[in-house]
Amino acid sequence: MTDGSEGRYAGLFRLDGRRVAVVGGAGGIGREAARALAAHGAEVLVVDRDAEGAAETARLADAERGGGAVPYALDVLDEDAVRAAASEWGPLDGLVVTVGVNVRKRIADYSLEEFDRVVALNLRAHFSLVRAVAPGMAERGGGSVVSFASMRAFQVEPGQGVYAASKAGLVQLLRTAAAEWGPRGVRFNAVAPGVVRTPLTDQIAADPDWYDAYAQASALKRWARADEIAGAVVYLLSDASTFVTGSVLTVDGGWTAVDGRYDPSV
């Protein structure tokens, strides 16, 4: 017995005909997200301050899709440049923002300059990009915005105070955006990775004890690869998630589930 809708799910994750900007696409999670989106048919704008890295990502994305990826140099902390870029990009169906930075210091050791740097890139830049892109999506009746938070938005440790605060703030910003633009069809969601081996985690990887402690803290007992986060981005940009907004998709290997603590012999 069928309902007459055979094949309705075959293209659920396809992104053919959709234009997506991946901001922070020159490397790490952004690069793998761009490649995955292209592989599912999206036309990808690879946006980054690192023009050379963005061009390399565009080349890799082209190999996945057979062309269509375009690199775009942008400093996301330049408000005027962000507005101009959004105008140049034209209509977007999706926006992915992966930019972020961490300065691992205890609160008493933080300088105001370091505080401003972390908050500027982890929160203000996302705010600027949302303001530049979301109104156009709303005018066209829909779109999907995905920003990268972190499990540190919910679970902290010494030395993560400002980073954690910025990521928690980003989650609430996206939830508010979901409420404000939801009636006009624009969705906003966060991806919250656990520990992922990218340049952002070089400081940890350089310390074998620290690196291993993080590996052992998750249910899977290892770090993530950047490509293991890309599927979450594809899902949130695709029709598989049309009723998902204001949410946080945690991709942390079970770290927050098992709490990263001692395993008693009970």
mmCIF file of C-alpha atoms in Angstrom:
data_model
loop_
_atom_site.group_PDB
_atom_site.id
_atom_site.type_symbol
_atom_site.label_atom_id
_atom_site.label_comp_id
_atom_site.label_asym_id
_atom_site.label_seq_id
_atom_site.Cartn_x
_atom_site.Cartn_y
_atom_site.Cartn_z
ATOM 1 C CA MET A 1 0.000 0.000 0.000
ATOM 2 C CA THR A 2 1.353 3.428 -0.935
ATOM 3 C CA ASP A 3 0.265 7.014 -0.426
ATOM 4 C CA GLY A 4 1.028 8.041 -4.004
ATOM 5 C CA SER A 5 4.189 9.913 -3.029
ATOM 6 C CA GLU A 6 6.835 7.422 -4.139
ATOM 7 C CA GLY A 7 10.270 9.012 -4.348
ATOM 8 C CA ARG A 8 9.401 12.054 -2.260
ATOM 9 C CA TYR A 9 12.417 11.526 -0.014
ATOM 10 C CA ALA A 10 15.044 10.701 -2.642
ATOM 11 C CA GLY A 11 16.177 14.313 -2.971
ATOM 12 C CA LEU A 12 15.613 15.389 0.616
ATOM 13 C CA PHE A 13 19.208 16.487 1.122
ATOM 14 C CA ARG A 14 19.812 17.828 -2.385
ATOM 15 C CA LEU A 15 20.639 21.514 -2.781
ATOM 16 C CA ASP A 16 20.477 21.877 -6.538
ATOM 17 C CA GLY A 17 19.782 25.415 -7.677
ATOM 18 C CA ARG A 18 20.566 26.957 -4.284
ATOM 19 C CA ARG A 19 23.211 29.590 -3.607
ATOM 20 C CA VAL A 20 25.016 29.351 -0.284
ATOM 21 C CA ALA A 21 27.733 31.571 1.177
ATOM 22 C CA VAL A 22 30.155 29.811 3.518
ATOM 23 C CA VAL A 23 31.901 32.458 5.597
ATOM 24 C CA GLY A 24 35.153 31.207 7.049
ATOM 25 C CA GLY A 25 35.516 28.753 4.196
ATOM 26 C CA ALA A 26 39.288 28.942 3.680
ATOM 27 C CA GLY A 27 39.993 25.935 5.882
ATOM 28 C CA GLY A 28 38.886 23.650 8.691
ATOM 29 C CA ILE A 29 35.168 23.065 9.178
ATOM 30 C CA GLY A 30 34.290 25.822 6.702
ATOM 31 C CA ARG A 31 36.243 24.154 3.914
ATOM 32 C CA GLU A 32 34.648 20.759 4.506
ATOM 33 C CA ALA A 33 31.179 22.339 4.743
ATOM 34 C CA ALA A 34 31.698 24.064 1.397
ATOM 35 C CA ARG A 35 32.790 20.813 -0.221
ATOM 36 C CA ALA A 36 29.822 18.900 1.202
ATOM 37 C CA LEU A 37 27.328 21.558 0.121
ATOM 38 C CA ALA A 38 28.777 21.560 -3.388
ATOM 39 C CA ALA A 39 28.602 17.767 -3.518
ATOM 40 C CA HIS A 40 24.873 18.039 -2.836
ATOM 41 C CA GLY A 41 24.402 20.471 -5.702
ATOM 42 C CA ALA A 42 24.722 23.908 -4.122
ATOM 43 C CA GLU A 43 26.421 26.827 -5.814
ATOM 44 C CA VAL A 44 28.893 27.890 -3.132
ATOM 45 C CA LEU A 45 30.456 31.252 -2.386
ATOM 46 C CA VAL A 46 33.612 30.613 -0.359
ATOM 47 C CA VAL A 47 34.102 33.703 1.801
ATOM 48 C CA ASP A 48 37.184 34.380 3.907
ATOM 49 C CA ARG A 49 39.787 37.014 4.685
ATOM 50 C CA ASP A 50 42.341 34.451 3.462
ATOM 51 C CA ALA A 51 41.863 34.867 -0.293
ATOM 52 C CA GLU A 52 44.329 32.126 -1.180
ATOM 53 C CA GLY A 53 42.680 29.627 1.149
ATOM 54 C CA ALA A 54 39.228 30.553 -0.174
ATOM 55 C CA ALA A 55 40.418 29.961 -3.735
ATOM 56 C CA GLU A 56 41.750 26.523 -2.788
ATOM 57 C CA THR A 57 38.444 25.617 -1.130
ATOM 58 C CA ALA A 58 36.577 26.786 -4.241
ATOM 59 C CA ARG A 59 38.795 24.512 -6.319
ATOM 60 C CA LEU A 60 38.009 21.556 -4.069
ATOM 61 C CA ALA A 61 34.291 22.375 -4.099
ATOM 62 C CA ASP A 62 34.368 22.569 -7.890
ATOM 63 C CA ALA A 63 35.759 19.047 -7.947
ATOM 64 C CA GLU A 64 32.754 17.885 -5.908
ATOM 65 C CA ARG A 65 30.125 19.598 -8.071
ATOM 66 C CA GLY A 66 31.802 20.087 -11.425
ATOM 67 C CA GLY A 67 32.094 23.878 -11.169
ATOM 68 C CA GLY A 68 30.177 26.796 -9.713
ATOM 69 C CA ALA A 69 32.158 27.619 -6.567
ATOM 70 C CA VAL A 70 33.391 31.205 -6.282
ATOM 71 C CA PRO A 71 35.974 32.562 -3.783
ATOM 72 C CA TYR A 72 35.318 35.948 -2.177
ATOM 73 C CA ALA A 73 37.748 37.868 0.038
ATOM 74 C CA LEU A 74 36.107 39.556 3.025
ATOM 75 C CA ASP A 75 37.067 40.876 6.452
ATOM 76 C CA VAL A 76 33.970 40.094 8.502
ATOM 77 C CA LEU A 77 34.931 42.682 11.121
ATOM 78 C CA ASP A 78 34.523 45.466 8.554
ATOM 79 C CA GLU A 79 30.827 46.361 8.816
ATOM 80 C CA ASP A 80 30.770 48.381 5.600
ATOM 81 C CA ALA A 81 32.520 45.596 3.695
ATOM 82 C CA VAL A 82 30.002 43.042 4.985
ATOM 83 C CA ARG A 83 27.062 45.134 3.765
ATOM 84 C CA ALA A 84 28.726 45.680 0.397
ATOM 85 C CA ALA A 85 29.482 41.975 0.068
ATOM 86 C CA ALA A 86 25.890 40.975 0.783
ATOM 87 C CA SER A 87 24.777 43.315 -1.988
ATOM 88 C CA GLU A 88 27.331 41.867 -4.418
ATOM 89 C CA TRP A 89 26.418 38.288 -3.586
ATOM 90 C CA GLY A 90 22.831 38.808 -4.628
ATOM 91 C CA PRO A 91 20.064 36.402 -3.586
ATOM 92 C CA LEU A 92 21.189 33.694 -1.181
ATOM 93 C CA ASP A 93 19.302 30.596 -0.130
ATOM 94 C CA GLY A 94 21.750 29.790 2.638
ATOM 95 C CA LEU A 95 24.398 31.348 4.845
ATOM 96 C CA VAL A 96 26.918 29.339 6.869
ATOM 97 C CA VAL A 97 29.172 31.205 9.314
ATOM 98 C CA THR A 98 32.090 29.276 10.770
ATOM 99 C CA VAL A 99 34.409 32.122 11.811
ATOM 100 C CA GLY A 100 35.664 32.108 15.379
ATOM 101 C CA VAL A 101 38.660 32.510 17.658
ATOM 102 C CA ASN A 102 39.629 31.439 21.161
ATOM 103 C CA VAL A 103 42.098 32.890 23.649
ATOM 104 C CA ARG A 104 42.465 30.321 26.406
ATOM 105 C CA LYS A 105 43.203 32.254 29.585
ATOM 106 C CA ARG A 106 41.629 32.513 33.005
ATOM 107 C CA ILE A 107 39.380 35.519 33.468
ATOM 108 C CA ALA A 108 41.799 37.387 35.725
ATOM 109 C CA ASP A 109 44.538 37.078 33.101
ATOM 110 C CA TYR A 110 42.450 38.339 30.171
ATOM 111 C CA SER A 111 43.132 41.728 28.674
ATOM 112 C CA LEU A 112 40.327 43.930 27.391
ATOM 113 C CA GLU A 113 41.900 43.746 23.946
ATOM 114 C CA GLU A 114 41.681 39.941 24.016
ATOM 115 C CA PHE A 115 38.104 40.110 25.251
ATOM 116 C CA ASP A 116 37.149 42.450 22.413
ATOM 117 C CA ARG A 117 38.903 40.263 19.839
ATOM 118 C CA VAL A 118 37.061 37.100 20.870
ATOM 119 C CA VAL A 119 33.643 38.738 21.145
ATOM 120 C CA ALA A 120 34.118 40.623 17.882
ATOM 121 C CA LEU A 121 34.750 37.528 15.791
ATOM 122 C CA ASN A 122 32.575 35.030 17.663
ATOM 123 C CA LEU A 123 29.520 37.232 18.096
ATOM 124 C CA ARG A 124 29.640 40.637 16.414
ATOM 125 C CA ALA A 125 30.687 39.247 13.026
ATOM 126 C CA HIS A 126 27.778 36.793 13.056
ATOM 127 C CA PHE A 127 25.445 39.636 14.030
ATOM 128 C CA SER A 128 26.680 41.749 11.108
ATOM 129 C CA LEU A 129 26.287 38.922 8.605
ATOM 130 C CA VAL A 130 22.782 38.062 9.789
ATOM 131 C CA ARG A 131 21.706 41.707 9.508
ATOM 132 C CA ALA A 132 23.187 41.943 6.022
ATOM 133 C CA VAL A 133 21.690 38.748 4.602
ATOM 134 C CA ALA A 134 18.484 37.846 6.458
ATOM 135 C CA PRO A 135 16.293 40.756 5.261
ATOM 136 C CA GLY A 136 16.874 39.752 1.626
ATOM 137 C CA MET A 137 15.995 36.150 2.431
ATOM 138 C CA ALA A 138 12.806 37.332 4.109
ATOM 139 C CA GLU A 139 11.855 39.404 1.066
ATOM 140 C CA ARG A 140 12.188 36.306 -1.115
ATOM 141 C CA GLY A 141 10.184 34.175 1.308
ATOM 142 C CA GLY A 142 12.800 31.923 2.855
ATOM 143 C CA GLY A 143 16.341 30.868 3.589
ATOM 144 C CA SER A 144 18.488 29.053 6.108
ATOM 145 C CA VAL A 145 21.263 30.497 8.282
ATOM 146 C CA VAL A 146 23.665 28.207 10.140
ATOM 147 C CA SER A 147 26.240 29.603 12.570
ATOM 148 C CA PHE A 148 28.838 27.706 14.522
ATOM 149 C CA ALA A 149 28.538 27.794 18.284
ATOM 150 C CA SER A 150 30.287 25.209 20.469
ATOM 151 C CA MET A 151 29.610 22.754 23.246
ATOM 152 C CA ARG A 152 31.303 25.459 25.337
ATOM 153 C CA ALA A 153 28.065 27.409 25.077
ATOM 154 C CA PHE A 154 26.757 24.918 27.656
ATOM 155 C CA GLN A 155 29.718 23.226 29.350
ATOM 156 C CA VAL A 156 32.802 25.133 30.435
ATOM 157 C CA GLU A 157 36.204 24.675 32.033
ATOM 158 C CA PRO A 158 38.832 27.058 33.422
ATOM 159 C CA GLY A 159 40.275 29.261 30.711
ATOM 160 C CA GLN A 160 37.189 29.189 28.477
ATOM 161 C CA GLY A 161 35.169 32.031 30.027
ATOM 162 C CA VAL A 162 35.091 34.604 27.234
ATOM 163 C CA TYR A 163 34.896 32.019 24.459
ATOM 164 C CA ALA A 164 32.039 30.248 26.230
ATOM 165 C CA ALA A 165 30.205 33.522 26.850
ATOM 166 C CA SER A 166 30.496 34.520 23.197
ATOM 167 C CA LYS A 167 29.189 31.157 22.012
ATOM 168 C CA ALA A 168 26.294 31.205 24.476
ATOM 169 C CA GLY A 169 25.467 34.703 23.279
ATOM 170 C CA LEU A 170 25.537 33.499 19.673
ATOM 171 C CA VAL A 171 23.007 30.763 20.458
ATOM 172 C CA GLN A 172 20.610 33.311 21.953
ATOM 173 C CA LEU A 173 21.150 35.706 19.043
ATOM 174 C CA LEU A 174 20.191 32.959 16.586
ATOM 175 C CA ARG A 175 17.146 31.974 18.624
ATOM 176 C CA THR A 176 15.988 35.574 18.604
ATOM 177 C CA ALA A 177 16.577 35.822 14.859
ATOM 178 C CA ALA A 178 14.513 32.645 14.428
ATOM 179 C CA ALA A 179 11.646 34.318 16.274
ATOM 180 C CA GLU A 180 11.917 37.591 14.346
ATOM 181 C CA TRP A 181 12.237 36.189 10.820
ATOM 182 C CA GLY A 182 10.419 32.868 11.251
ATOM 183 C CA PRO A 183 7.058 34.239 10.059
ATOM 184 C CA ARG A 184 8.765 35.146 6.779
ATOM 185 C CA GLY A 185 10.259 31.720 6.238
ATOM 186 C CA VAL A 186 13.874 32.257 7.309
ATOM 187 C CA ARG A 187 15.370 29.635 9.611
ATOM 188 C CA PHE A 188 18.305 30.082 12.017
ATOM 189 C CA ASN A 189 20.158 27.255 13.703
ATOM 190 C CA ALA A 190 23.467 26.649 15.458
ATOM 191 C CA VAL A 191 25.853 23.747 15.156
ATOM 192 C CA ALA A 192 27.734 23.051 18.386
ATOM 193 C CA PRO A 193 30.799 20.887 17.750
ATOM 194 C CA GLY A 194 32.887 19.258 20.421
ATOM 195 C CA VAL A 195 36.648 19.000 19.985
ATOM 196 C CA VAL A 196 37.581 19.112 16.313
ATOM 197 C CA ARG A 197 41.129 18.971 14.973
ATOM 198 C CA THR A 198 41.514 22.300 13.192
ATOM 199 C CA PRO A 199 43.977 25.208 13.506
ATOM 200 C CA LEU A 200 41.756 26.573 16.302
ATOM 201 C CA THR A 201 42.860 23.649 18.485
ATOM 202 C CA ASP A 202 46.604 23.777 17.736
ATOM 203 C CA GLN A 203 47.356 24.872 21.297
ATOM 204 C CA ILE A 204 45.719 21.728 22.705
ATOM 205 C CA ALA A 205 47.182 19.377 20.112
ATOM 206 C CA ALA A 206 50.671 20.598 21.035
ATOM 207 C CA ASP A 207 50.228 19.240 24.586
ATOM 208 C CA PRO A 208 49.947 15.393 24.510
ATOM 209 C CA ASP A 209 48.316 15.161 27.958
ATOM 210 C CA TRP A 210 45.765 17.849 27.152
ATOM 211 C CA TYR A 211 45.051 16.323 23.746
ATOM 212 C CA ASP A 212 44.507 12.841 25.194
ATOM 213 C CA ALA A 213 42.335 14.135 28.039
ATOM 214 C CA TYR A 214 40.006 15.716 25.493
ATOM 215 C CA ALA A 215 39.932 12.536 23.434
ATOM 216 C CA GLN A 216 38.950 10.480 26.467
ATOM 217 C CA ALA A 217 36.225 12.912 27.568
ATOM 218 C CA SER A 218 33.719 12.007 24.847
ATOM 219 C CA ALA A 219 31.657 8.852 24.471
ATOM 220 C CA LEU A 220 33.560 8.002 21.271
ATOM 221 C CA LYS A 221 36.944 8.525 22.974
ATOM 222 C CA ARG A 222 38.453 10.536 20.133
ATOM 223 C CA TRP A 223 38.564 13.907 18.451
ATOM 224 C CA ALA A 224 36.371 14.761 15.475
ATOM 225 C CA ARG A 225 37.641 15.391 11.978
ATOM 226 C CA ALA A 226 36.423 18.557 10.278
ATOM 227 C CA ASP A 227 34.629 16.519 7.614
ATOM 228 C CA GLU A 228 32.516 14.846 10.312
ATOM 229 C CA ILE A 229 30.785 18.169 10.997
ATOM 230 C CA ALA A 230 29.840 18.834 7.371
ATOM 231 C CA GLY A 231 26.769 16.578 7.363
ATOM 232 C CA ALA A 232 25.099 18.703 10.020
ATOM 233 C CA VAL A 233 25.478 21.751 7.775
ATOM 234 C CA VAL A 234 23.997 19.964 4.760
ATOM 235 C CA TYR A 235 21.048 18.831 6.874
ATOM 236 C CA LEU A 236 20.274 22.315 8.186
ATOM 237 C CA LEU A 237 20.493 23.857 4.702
ATOM 238 C CA SER A 238 18.348 21.184 3.065
ATOM 239 C CA ASP A 239 14.642 20.368 2.904
ATOM 240 C CA ALA A 240 15.294 17.642 5.474
ATOM 241 C CA SER A 241 15.142 20.370 8.139
ATOM 242 C CA THR A 242 12.309 22.630 6.964
ATOM 243 C CA PHE A 243 10.669 22.594 10.414
ATOM 244 C CA VAL A 244 13.908 23.058 12.345
ATOM 245 C CA THR A 245 14.675 26.566 13.564
ATOM 246 C CA GLY A 246 15.982 28.147 16.744
ATOM 247 C CA SER A 247 17.764 24.899 17.542
ATOM 248 C CA VAL A 248 21.264 23.792 18.444
ATOM 249 C CA LEU A 249 22.559 20.644 16.775
ATOM 250 C CA THR A 250 25.305 19.247 19.004
ATOM 251 C CA VAL A 251 27.987 17.263 17.171
ATOM 252 C CA ASP A 252 30.359 16.443 20.007
ATOM 253 C CA GLY A 253 30.867 12.685 20.025
ATOM 254 C CA GLY A 254 28.702 12.440 23.136
ATOM 255 C CA TRP A 255 30.909 14.710 25.278
ATOM 256 C CA THR A 256 28.010 16.639 26.805
ATOM 257 C CA ALA A 257 26.001 13.422 27.231
ATOM 258 C CA VAL A 258 28.624 11.586 29.278
ATOM 259 C CA ASP A 259 29.907 14.755 30.966
ATOM 260 C CA GLY A 260 33.552 13.879 30.299
ATOM 261 C CA ARG A 261 34.028 12.644 33.836
ATOM 262 C CA TYR A 262 35.291 9.606 35.749
ATOM 263 C CA ASP A 263 33.761 6.247 34.815
ATOM 264 C CA PRO A 264 33.089 4.431 38.107
ATOM 265 C CA SER A 265 33.143 0.643 38.454
ATOM 266 C CA VAL A 266 29.501 0.120 39.403
#
